[in-house]
Every structure is written in C-alpha cells, then in structure tokens.
Amino acid sequence: RRSSDLEKFIGLQRDINFSAQGADAPVVSIQVANEISVWIYSDDILQQCDSTSGQVTRTIPIHFDAMSVNTNFLAVTAHGGKTEDDIGGVKIYNLASNQWGKVNFSKDSIENWVSALCVDGQHIWAGGIPKMLGEDSFITLVDMPSSKIIGRYALDRKSVV
C-alpha cells in the first residue's frame, strides 16, 4: 500500500498463510475495499488485511471464481457449494453483520452460473453465460442489502461489430 502522507510503501505481514495444507499457494485475486482494507484470495482462503498495520483482520474459507468487494459487502460467485441449492448465483456477505445471503438468477443451473462480478455502491453487477451457444449472455443488477434483483439485461451478440 502506498501511503500518500508518508510517500512510502507499507508491506502486509509476512506470515500470512493461505494454504490449509501448509504448502505455498499462489495469490489469485486482490481486491481493495477502501483505503485500509485489502482482500487477498488464495487456495480457497479469503483474507481481509488492514493495510495500515499489515495484519489479517478476517479469514473466510470459501471457493469462488470471481469476487468484488466494497466497505459494506463482499460478493462472490457461488461455485463451491456442497449441495445443489448452494451452487450457482451469487453469495453476498454483509461485512457489518457477518451474515451470508444468496441470490439465484434462475432455477436452471446453466442460467444461474455467474462468471463476473462488480460491486457498485449498494448494488452488484453479475455477468453470466447464455443457456445455449449462440444465445445472448446476461448481466443482472442486484440490490445487495435486500438481495433483490433489480434488472436483467441481455448482451445482444448481433449488435456487436
């Protein structure tokens, strides 16, 4: 992290251990929530670090393909569930209440598969794949506090030049 008032770099603690097995694991995602909160994902472990102290402040064991975070919410793709009901859609974690929520976009498992996420204030944009090849991909807008779908938009392949 670059401290604007000190004009120097501050490192995170050296002993962050991302691997449950104790082996080295690559970092596959880094997300900044605000000026002091950095989220790092590796080997099915998501850790929140305080960039001013370099200390880990929260550890969440979870598997996902995409994530996005802000000061209030963490959103991840729901790909690592143990049951059929837990796979697909988006899992939303309220950082203040430490509670998980889940939003499904379809009962069809293919239409419920999300591949990209972007937090936008109190909303999450979730991008998904079409049900069949040649159909349009989709973007769904979700209100995170209520876990309600606001809208679903098709990306028209025919209009792309």
Short mmCIF file of N, CA and C in Angstrom, two decimals:
data_model
loop_
_atom_site.label_atom_id
_atom_site.label_comp_id
_atom_site.label_asym_id
_atom_site.label_seq_id
_atom_site.Cartn_x
_atom_site.Cartn_y
_atom_site.Cartn_z
N ARG A 1 0.84 -1.17 0.00
CA ARG A 1 0.00 0.00 0.00
C ARG A 1 0.88 1.23 0.00
N ARG A 2 0.48 2.21 -0.76
CA ARG A 2 1.22 3.47 -0.83
C ARG A 2 0.56 4.48 0.08
N SER A 3 1.27 4.96 1.04
CA SER A 3 0.74 5.96 1.96
C SER A 3 0.98 7.34 1.39
N SER A 4 -0.11 8.05 1.04
CA SER A 4 0.04 9.35 0.38
C SER A 4 0.70 10.37 1.29
N ASP A 5 0.46 10.31 2.62
CA ASP A 5 1.06 11.30 3.50
C ASP A 5 2.53 10.99 3.80
N LEU A 6 2.90 9.73 3.74
CA LEU A 6 4.28 9.37 4.03
C LEU A 6 5.09 9.13 2.77
N GLU A 7 4.40 8.96 1.61
CA GLU A 7 5.06 8.70 0.34
C GLU A 7 6.01 7.50 0.42
N LYS A 8 5.53 6.42 1.06
CA LYS A 8 6.32 5.20 1.09
C LYS A 8 5.38 4.00 1.02
N PHE A 9 5.95 2.86 0.73
CA PHE A 9 5.17 1.64 0.65
C PHE A 9 5.21 0.91 1.99
N ILE A 10 4.06 0.33 2.37
CA ILE A 10 3.95 -0.42 3.61
C ILE A 10 3.54 -1.84 3.24
N GLY A 11 4.30 -2.83 3.69
CA GLY A 11 4.02 -4.22 3.34
C GLY A 11 3.01 -4.86 4.28
N LEU A 12 2.37 -5.91 3.79
CA LEU A 12 1.50 -6.72 4.63
C LEU A 12 2.36 -7.67 5.44
N GLN A 13 1.80 -8.23 6.50
CA GLN A 13 2.60 -9.12 7.33
C GLN A 13 3.13 -10.30 6.52
N ARG A 14 4.31 -10.74 6.84
CA ARG A 14 4.99 -11.77 6.06
C ARG A 14 4.42 -13.17 6.30
N ASP A 15 3.81 -13.41 7.44
CA ASP A 15 3.40 -14.77 7.78
C ASP A 15 1.95 -15.09 7.43
N ILE A 16 1.36 -14.36 6.48
CA ILE A 16 0.03 -14.72 6.02
C ILE A 16 0.11 -16.10 5.39
N ASN A 17 -0.72 -17.03 5.86
CA ASN A 17 -0.68 -18.39 5.36
C ASN A 17 -1.98 -18.68 4.63
N PHE A 18 -1.93 -18.79 3.32
CA PHE A 18 -3.13 -19.03 2.54
C PHE A 18 -3.42 -20.50 2.33
N SER A 19 -2.48 -21.34 2.61
CA SER A 19 -2.68 -22.75 2.30
C SER A 19 -3.06 -23.55 3.53
N ALA A 20 -4.20 -24.25 3.44
CA ALA A 20 -4.63 -25.12 4.52
C ALA A 20 -3.67 -26.29 4.69
N GLN A 21 -2.99 -26.67 3.61
CA GLN A 21 -2.06 -27.80 3.67
C GLN A 21 -0.65 -27.36 4.06
N GLY A 22 -0.42 -26.08 4.20
CA GLY A 22 0.90 -25.60 4.59
C GLY A 22 1.86 -25.40 3.42
N ALA A 23 1.46 -25.76 2.21
CA ALA A 23 2.32 -25.57 1.04
C ALA A 23 2.11 -24.17 0.48
N ASP A 24 3.05 -23.72 -0.32
CA ASP A 24 2.89 -22.42 -0.95
C ASP A 24 1.74 -22.46 -1.94
N ALA A 25 0.94 -21.41 -1.96
CA ALA A 25 -0.19 -21.32 -2.88
C ALA A 25 -0.17 -19.94 -3.53
N PRO A 26 -0.50 -19.86 -4.82
CA PRO A 26 -0.46 -18.57 -5.49
C PRO A 26 -1.63 -17.68 -5.09
N VAL A 27 -1.40 -16.40 -5.06
CA VAL A 27 -2.47 -15.43 -4.87
C VAL A 27 -3.18 -15.31 -6.22
N VAL A 28 -4.51 -15.47 -6.24
CA VAL A 28 -5.24 -15.42 -7.49
C VAL A 28 -6.17 -14.22 -7.59
N SER A 29 -6.39 -13.50 -6.48
CA SER A 29 -7.24 -12.31 -6.53
C SER A 29 -6.84 -11.34 -5.43
N ILE A 30 -6.80 -10.06 -5.78
CA ILE A 30 -6.57 -8.98 -4.82
C ILE A 30 -7.62 -7.92 -5.08
N GLN A 31 -8.37 -7.55 -4.06
CA GLN A 31 -9.40 -6.53 -4.19
C GLN A 31 -9.23 -5.50 -3.07
N VAL A 32 -9.35 -4.25 -3.40
CA VAL A 32 -9.27 -3.17 -2.42
C VAL A 32 -10.68 -2.71 -2.11
N ALA A 33 -11.07 -2.74 -0.83
CA ALA A 33 -12.41 -2.31 -0.44
C ALA A 33 -12.45 -0.81 -0.15
N ASN A 34 -11.40 -0.31 0.45
CA ASN A 34 -11.28 1.11 0.75
C ASN A 34 -9.81 1.40 1.03
N GLU A 35 -9.49 2.53 1.60
CA GLU A 35 -8.09 2.91 1.78
C GLU A 35 -7.33 2.02 2.76
N ILE A 36 -8.02 1.31 3.64
CA ILE A 36 -7.31 0.48 4.61
C ILE A 36 -7.61 -1.02 4.52
N SER A 37 -8.57 -1.41 3.70
CA SER A 37 -8.97 -2.81 3.65
C SER A 37 -8.65 -3.45 2.30
N VAL A 38 -7.80 -4.48 2.35
CA VAL A 38 -7.40 -5.21 1.16
C VAL A 38 -7.80 -6.67 1.36
N TRP A 39 -8.43 -7.27 0.33
CA TRP A 39 -8.84 -8.67 0.37
C TRP A 39 -7.94 -9.46 -0.56
N ILE A 40 -7.41 -10.58 -0.06
CA ILE A 40 -6.49 -11.41 -0.82
C ILE A 40 -7.03 -12.85 -0.81
N TYR A 41 -7.09 -13.46 -2.00
CA TYR A 41 -7.63 -14.82 -2.13
C TYR A 41 -6.59 -15.77 -2.69
N SER A 42 -6.45 -16.92 -2.02
CA SER A 42 -5.54 -17.95 -2.48
C SER A 42 -5.93 -19.27 -1.84
N ASP A 43 -5.94 -20.33 -2.62
CA ASP A 43 -6.13 -21.70 -2.12
C ASP A 43 -7.38 -21.85 -1.24
N ASP A 44 -8.51 -21.35 -1.72
CA ASP A 44 -9.80 -21.45 -1.04
C ASP A 44 -9.84 -20.74 0.32
N ILE A 45 -8.96 -19.75 0.50
CA ILE A 45 -8.96 -18.94 1.71
C ILE A 45 -8.96 -17.47 1.29
N LEU A 46 -9.92 -16.73 1.80
CA LEU A 46 -10.03 -15.29 1.54
C LEU A 46 -9.67 -14.57 2.83
N GLN A 47 -8.70 -13.66 2.76
CA GLN A 47 -8.29 -12.93 3.95
C GLN A 47 -8.39 -11.43 3.73
N GLN A 48 -8.94 -10.76 4.73
CA GLN A 48 -9.01 -9.31 4.75
C GLN A 48 -7.82 -8.81 5.55
N CYS A 49 -7.08 -7.87 4.99
CA CYS A 49 -5.91 -7.32 5.66
C CYS A 49 -6.09 -5.83 5.88
N ASP A 50 -5.62 -5.36 7.01
CA ASP A 50 -5.58 -3.94 7.31
C ASP A 50 -4.27 -3.43 6.73
N SER A 51 -4.35 -2.58 5.72
CA SER A 51 -3.13 -2.15 5.04
C SER A 51 -2.31 -1.15 5.86
N THR A 52 -2.88 -0.58 6.90
CA THR A 52 -2.09 0.33 7.74
C THR A 52 -1.21 -0.45 8.71
N SER A 53 -1.72 -1.59 9.23
CA SER A 53 -0.93 -2.40 10.17
C SER A 53 -0.31 -3.63 9.51
N GLY A 54 -0.87 -4.04 8.36
CA GLY A 54 -0.40 -5.24 7.70
C GLY A 54 -0.96 -6.52 8.30
N GLN A 55 -1.87 -6.42 9.24
CA GLN A 55 -2.42 -7.59 9.93
C GLN A 55 -3.66 -8.13 9.24
N VAL A 56 -3.84 -9.44 9.33
CA VAL A 56 -5.06 -10.09 8.84
C VAL A 56 -6.16 -9.81 9.85
N THR A 57 -7.29 -9.28 9.37
CA THR A 57 -8.40 -8.96 10.28
C THR A 57 -9.57 -9.93 10.15
N ARG A 58 -9.62 -10.69 9.06
CA ARG A 58 -10.71 -11.65 8.87
C ARG A 58 -10.25 -12.72 7.89
N THR A 59 -10.63 -13.97 8.18
CA THR A 59 -10.32 -15.09 7.29
C THR A 59 -11.61 -15.84 7.01
N ILE A 60 -11.88 -16.08 5.72
CA ILE A 60 -13.10 -16.78 5.30
C ILE A 60 -12.69 -17.94 4.40
N PRO A 61 -12.93 -19.19 4.83
CA PRO A 61 -12.68 -20.30 3.92
C PRO A 61 -13.82 -20.40 2.91
N ILE A 62 -13.50 -20.24 1.62
CA ILE A 62 -14.53 -20.24 0.58
C ILE A 62 -13.88 -20.50 -0.77
N HIS A 63 -14.67 -21.04 -1.68
CA HIS A 63 -14.20 -21.24 -3.05
C HIS A 63 -15.08 -20.41 -3.99
N PHE A 64 -14.46 -19.72 -4.94
CA PHE A 64 -15.20 -18.94 -5.93
C PHE A 64 -14.33 -18.71 -7.14
N ASP A 65 -14.97 -18.26 -8.22
CA ASP A 65 -14.23 -17.91 -9.43
C ASP A 65 -14.08 -16.41 -9.60
N ALA A 66 -15.01 -15.64 -9.05
CA ALA A 66 -14.94 -14.18 -9.16
C ALA A 66 -15.45 -13.57 -7.87
N MET A 67 -14.91 -12.39 -7.54
CA MET A 67 -15.35 -11.68 -6.35
C MET A 67 -15.29 -10.19 -6.60
N SER A 68 -16.01 -9.44 -5.78
CA SER A 68 -15.95 -7.99 -5.78
C SER A 68 -16.32 -7.54 -4.38
N VAL A 69 -15.75 -6.43 -3.93
CA VAL A 69 -15.94 -6.02 -2.54
C VAL A 69 -15.96 -4.49 -2.44
N ASN A 70 -16.68 -4.00 -1.43
CA ASN A 70 -16.58 -2.60 -1.05
C ASN A 70 -16.53 -2.55 0.48
N THR A 71 -16.74 -1.40 1.08
CA THR A 71 -16.65 -1.27 2.53
C THR A 71 -17.71 -2.07 3.26
N ASN A 72 -18.89 -2.25 2.66
CA ASN A 72 -20.01 -2.89 3.35
C ASN A 72 -20.30 -4.33 2.94
N PHE A 73 -19.96 -4.70 1.71
CA PHE A 73 -20.35 -6.00 1.18
C PHE A 73 -19.22 -6.68 0.43
N LEU A 74 -19.27 -8.00 0.48
CA LEU A 74 -18.41 -8.86 -0.32
C LEU A 74 -19.33 -9.74 -1.15
N ALA A 75 -19.09 -9.82 -2.43
CA ALA A 75 -19.90 -10.67 -3.31
C ALA A 75 -18.98 -11.65 -4.01
N VAL A 76 -19.39 -12.93 -4.03
CA VAL A 76 -18.61 -13.97 -4.70
C VAL A 76 -19.53 -14.85 -5.53
N THR A 77 -18.96 -15.44 -6.58
CA THR A 77 -19.72 -16.41 -7.35
C THR A 77 -19.91 -17.65 -6.49
N ALA A 78 -21.08 -18.25 -6.58
CA ALA A 78 -21.40 -19.42 -5.76
C ALA A 78 -21.10 -20.69 -6.55
N HIS A 79 -19.84 -21.09 -6.55
CA HIS A 79 -19.44 -22.27 -7.31
C HIS A 79 -18.98 -23.40 -6.42
N GLY A 80 -18.75 -23.14 -5.16
CA GLY A 80 -18.14 -24.16 -4.31
C GLY A 80 -19.08 -24.74 -3.29
N GLY A 81 -20.37 -24.77 -3.58
CA GLY A 81 -21.32 -25.28 -2.61
C GLY A 81 -21.27 -26.78 -2.45
N LYS A 82 -21.74 -27.24 -1.31
CA LYS A 82 -21.77 -28.67 -1.02
C LYS A 82 -23.07 -29.32 -1.51
N THR A 83 -24.12 -28.53 -1.66
CA THR A 83 -25.40 -29.06 -2.12
C THR A 83 -25.81 -28.37 -3.41
N GLU A 84 -26.75 -28.95 -4.13
CA GLU A 84 -27.23 -28.37 -5.39
C GLU A 84 -27.83 -26.98 -5.17
N ASP A 85 -28.47 -26.76 -4.02
CA ASP A 85 -29.07 -25.46 -3.72
C ASP A 85 -28.02 -24.37 -3.51
N ASP A 86 -26.81 -24.77 -3.18
CA ASP A 86 -25.76 -23.81 -2.86
C ASP A 86 -24.88 -23.47 -4.06
N ILE A 87 -25.14 -24.10 -5.20
CA ILE A 87 -24.30 -23.88 -6.37
C ILE A 87 -25.02 -22.97 -7.36
N GLY A 88 -24.32 -21.96 -7.85
CA GLY A 88 -24.89 -21.02 -8.80
C GLY A 88 -25.35 -19.75 -8.13
N GLY A 89 -25.54 -18.72 -8.93
CA GLY A 89 -25.95 -17.43 -8.40
C GLY A 89 -24.80 -16.70 -7.73
N VAL A 90 -25.14 -15.83 -6.79
CA VAL A 90 -24.14 -15.01 -6.11
C VAL A 90 -24.36 -15.10 -4.60
N LYS A 91 -23.27 -15.25 -3.87
CA LYS A 91 -23.30 -15.17 -2.41
C LYS A 91 -22.88 -13.76 -2.02
N ILE A 92 -23.64 -13.16 -1.12
CA ILE A 92 -23.36 -11.80 -0.67
C ILE A 92 -23.12 -11.84 0.83
N TYR A 93 -21.98 -11.30 1.24
CA TYR A 93 -21.60 -11.28 2.65
C TYR A 93 -21.70 -9.85 3.17
N ASN A 94 -22.55 -9.64 4.17
CA ASN A 94 -22.68 -8.34 4.81
C ASN A 94 -21.56 -8.23 5.83
N LEU A 95 -20.60 -7.35 5.59
CA LEU A 95 -19.42 -7.25 6.45
C LEU A 95 -19.74 -6.72 7.84
N ALA A 96 -20.80 -5.94 7.98
CA ALA A 96 -21.16 -5.41 9.30
C ALA A 96 -21.81 -6.48 10.18
N SER A 97 -22.71 -7.27 9.59
CA SER A 97 -23.44 -8.27 10.38
C SER A 97 -22.81 -9.66 10.33
N ASN A 98 -21.78 -9.83 9.48
CA ASN A 98 -21.15 -11.14 9.28
C ASN A 98 -22.16 -12.21 8.87
N GLN A 99 -23.10 -11.84 8.01
CA GLN A 99 -24.14 -12.75 7.54
C GLN A 99 -24.03 -12.94 6.02
N TRP A 100 -24.21 -14.19 5.58
CA TRP A 100 -24.24 -14.51 4.17
C TRP A 100 -25.67 -14.48 3.65
N GLY A 101 -25.84 -14.06 2.42
CA GLY A 101 -27.10 -14.15 1.70
C GLY A 101 -26.82 -14.79 0.35
N LYS A 102 -27.86 -15.20 -0.32
CA LYS A 102 -27.68 -15.86 -1.62
C LYS A 102 -28.74 -15.36 -2.57
N VAL A 103 -28.35 -15.10 -3.82
CA VAL A 103 -29.28 -14.68 -4.86
C VAL A 103 -29.14 -15.64 -6.03
N ASN A 104 -30.23 -16.29 -6.38
CA ASN A 104 -30.27 -17.14 -7.57
C ASN A 104 -30.94 -16.37 -8.69
N PHE A 105 -30.45 -16.57 -9.92
CA PHE A 105 -31.00 -15.89 -11.08
C PHE A 105 -31.95 -16.76 -11.88
N SER A 106 -31.87 -18.07 -11.67
CA SER A 106 -32.72 -18.99 -12.41
C SER A 106 -32.71 -20.34 -11.71
N LYS A 107 -33.76 -21.12 -11.92
CA LYS A 107 -33.78 -22.50 -11.42
C LYS A 107 -32.93 -23.40 -12.32
N ASP A 108 -32.70 -22.96 -13.54
CA ASP A 108 -31.86 -23.67 -14.48
C ASP A 108 -30.40 -23.44 -14.08
N SER A 109 -29.65 -24.51 -13.83
CA SER A 109 -28.28 -24.36 -13.32
C SER A 109 -27.37 -23.62 -14.29
N ILE A 110 -27.58 -23.78 -15.59
CA ILE A 110 -26.75 -23.07 -16.57
C ILE A 110 -27.03 -21.57 -16.51
N GLU A 111 -28.30 -21.18 -16.48
CA GLU A 111 -28.66 -19.76 -16.43
C GLU A 111 -28.32 -19.12 -15.08
N ASN A 112 -28.03 -19.95 -14.08
CA ASN A 112 -27.69 -19.46 -12.75
C ASN A 112 -26.18 -19.37 -12.55
N TRP A 113 -25.41 -19.68 -13.59
CA TRP A 113 -23.95 -19.68 -13.49
C TRP A 113 -23.42 -18.27 -13.75
N VAL A 114 -22.71 -17.71 -12.78
CA VAL A 114 -22.17 -16.35 -12.88
C VAL A 114 -20.67 -16.43 -13.08
N SER A 115 -20.16 -15.61 -14.00
CA SER A 115 -18.73 -15.65 -14.29
C SER A 115 -17.99 -14.34 -13.99
N ALA A 116 -18.73 -13.24 -13.72
CA ALA A 116 -18.08 -11.96 -13.45
C ALA A 116 -18.92 -11.15 -12.49
N LEU A 117 -18.26 -10.39 -11.60
CA LEU A 117 -18.95 -9.57 -10.60
C LEU A 117 -18.30 -8.19 -10.51
N CYS A 118 -19.12 -7.19 -10.20
CA CYS A 118 -18.61 -5.85 -9.95
C CYS A 118 -19.54 -5.14 -8.96
N VAL A 119 -19.01 -4.80 -7.80
CA VAL A 119 -19.77 -4.07 -6.80
C VAL A 119 -19.83 -2.61 -7.22
N ASP A 120 -21.03 -2.03 -7.12
CA ASP A 120 -21.26 -0.63 -7.49
C ASP A 120 -22.12 -0.01 -6.39
N GLY A 121 -21.48 0.51 -5.35
CA GLY A 121 -22.22 1.05 -4.20
C GLY A 121 -22.97 -0.06 -3.48
N GLN A 122 -24.28 0.05 -3.40
CA GLN A 122 -25.11 -0.96 -2.75
C GLN A 122 -25.61 -2.02 -3.73
N HIS A 123 -25.11 -1.98 -4.96
CA HIS A 123 -25.54 -2.92 -5.99
C HIS A 123 -24.39 -3.80 -6.43
N ILE A 124 -24.74 -4.94 -7.00
CA ILE A 124 -23.76 -5.82 -7.62
C ILE A 124 -24.20 -6.11 -9.04
N TRP A 125 -23.28 -5.96 -9.97
CA TRP A 125 -23.50 -6.36 -11.36
C TRP A 125 -22.94 -7.77 -11.49
N ALA A 126 -23.75 -8.69 -11.97
CA ALA A 126 -23.33 -10.08 -12.14
C ALA A 126 -23.49 -10.48 -13.60
N GLY A 127 -22.41 -10.93 -14.20
CA GLY A 127 -22.44 -11.36 -15.58
C GLY A 127 -22.48 -12.87 -15.68
N GLY A 128 -23.28 -13.36 -16.61
CA GLY A 128 -23.41 -14.80 -16.75
C GLY A 128 -23.37 -15.26 -18.19
N ILE A 129 -23.45 -16.56 -18.33
CA ILE A 129 -23.35 -17.18 -19.65
C ILE A 129 -24.73 -17.52 -20.18
N PRO A 130 -24.87 -17.63 -21.49
CA PRO A 130 -26.17 -17.98 -22.06
C PRO A 130 -26.49 -19.46 -21.83
N LYS A 131 -27.77 -19.78 -21.92
CA LYS A 131 -28.21 -21.16 -21.74
C LYS A 131 -27.68 -22.06 -22.86
N MET A 132 -27.69 -21.54 -24.07
CA MET A 132 -27.19 -22.33 -25.21
C MET A 132 -26.22 -21.49 -26.02
N LEU A 133 -25.31 -22.15 -26.68
CA LEU A 133 -24.37 -21.45 -27.55
C LEU A 133 -25.11 -20.64 -28.59
N GLY A 134 -24.62 -19.47 -28.85
CA GLY A 134 -25.25 -18.60 -29.83
C GLY A 134 -26.29 -17.67 -29.23
N GLU A 135 -26.72 -17.92 -27.99
CA GLU A 135 -27.67 -17.02 -27.33
C GLU A 135 -26.90 -15.88 -26.67
N ASP A 136 -27.64 -14.92 -26.16
CA ASP A 136 -27.04 -13.74 -25.54
C ASP A 136 -26.59 -14.05 -24.11
N SER A 137 -25.44 -13.48 -23.73
CA SER A 137 -25.01 -13.50 -22.34
C SER A 137 -25.88 -12.51 -21.58
N PHE A 138 -25.80 -12.54 -20.24
CA PHE A 138 -26.63 -11.63 -19.48
C PHE A 138 -25.84 -10.89 -18.41
N ILE A 139 -26.38 -9.76 -18.00
CA ILE A 139 -25.92 -9.02 -16.84
C ILE A 139 -27.14 -8.81 -15.96
N THR A 140 -26.98 -9.12 -14.67
CA THR A 140 -28.07 -8.94 -13.71
C THR A 140 -27.62 -7.93 -12.67
N LEU A 141 -28.50 -6.98 -12.34
CA LEU A 141 -28.22 -5.98 -11.32
C LEU A 141 -28.99 -6.35 -10.06
N VAL A 142 -28.27 -6.44 -8.93
CA VAL A 142 -28.86 -6.88 -7.66
C VAL A 142 -28.63 -5.82 -6.60
N ASP A 143 -29.66 -5.52 -5.81
CA ASP A 143 -29.54 -4.68 -4.62
C ASP A 143 -29.01 -5.57 -3.50
N MET A 144 -27.81 -5.31 -3.01
CA MET A 144 -27.20 -6.21 -2.03
C MET A 144 -27.89 -6.20 -0.67
N PRO A 145 -28.28 -5.05 -0.09
CA PRO A 145 -28.92 -5.11 1.23
C PRO A 145 -30.19 -5.97 1.26
N SER A 146 -30.97 -5.93 0.19
CA SER A 146 -32.23 -6.69 0.16
C SER A 146 -32.10 -8.02 -0.59
N SER A 147 -30.99 -8.24 -1.28
CA SER A 147 -30.79 -9.43 -2.14
C SER A 147 -31.87 -9.56 -3.20
N LYS A 148 -32.37 -8.43 -3.68
CA LYS A 148 -33.40 -8.41 -4.71
C LYS A 148 -32.80 -8.07 -6.07
N ILE A 149 -33.29 -8.77 -7.10
CA ILE A 149 -32.88 -8.48 -8.47
C ILE A 149 -33.60 -7.22 -8.95
N ILE A 150 -32.83 -6.25 -9.42
CA ILE A 150 -33.39 -5.00 -9.92
C ILE A 150 -33.68 -5.11 -11.40
N GLY A 151 -32.79 -5.77 -12.13
CA GLY A 151 -32.99 -5.90 -13.56
C GLY A 151 -32.06 -6.94 -14.15
N ARG A 152 -32.43 -7.41 -15.31
CA ARG A 152 -31.62 -8.38 -16.05
C ARG A 152 -31.54 -7.89 -17.49
N TYR A 153 -30.33 -7.85 -18.01
CA TYR A 153 -30.11 -7.28 -19.31
C TYR A 153 -29.35 -8.28 -20.19
N ALA A 154 -29.82 -8.47 -21.42
CA ALA A 154 -29.14 -9.36 -22.37
C ALA A 154 -28.09 -8.56 -23.12
N LEU A 155 -26.96 -9.19 -23.37
CA LEU A 155 -25.94 -8.60 -24.22
C LEU A 155 -26.14 -9.16 -25.60
N ASP A 156 -26.67 -8.36 -26.48
CA ASP A 156 -27.06 -8.78 -27.81
C ASP A 156 -25.84 -9.01 -28.68
N ARG A 157 -25.55 -10.26 -28.98
CA ARG A 157 -24.40 -10.61 -29.81
C ARG A 157 -24.52 -10.04 -31.21
N LYS A 158 -25.74 -9.90 -31.71
CA LYS A 158 -25.96 -9.45 -33.08
C LYS A 158 -25.56 -7.99 -33.28
N SER A 159 -25.63 -7.19 -32.22
CA SER A 159 -25.33 -5.77 -32.36
C SER A 159 -23.84 -5.47 -32.20
N VAL A 160 -23.05 -6.47 -31.83
CA VAL A 160 -21.62 -6.27 -31.65
C VAL A 160 -20.95 -6.25 -33.02
N VAL A 161 -20.14 -5.22 -33.25
CA VAL A 161 -19.46 -5.10 -34.54
C VAL A 161 -18.06 -5.62 -34.44
#
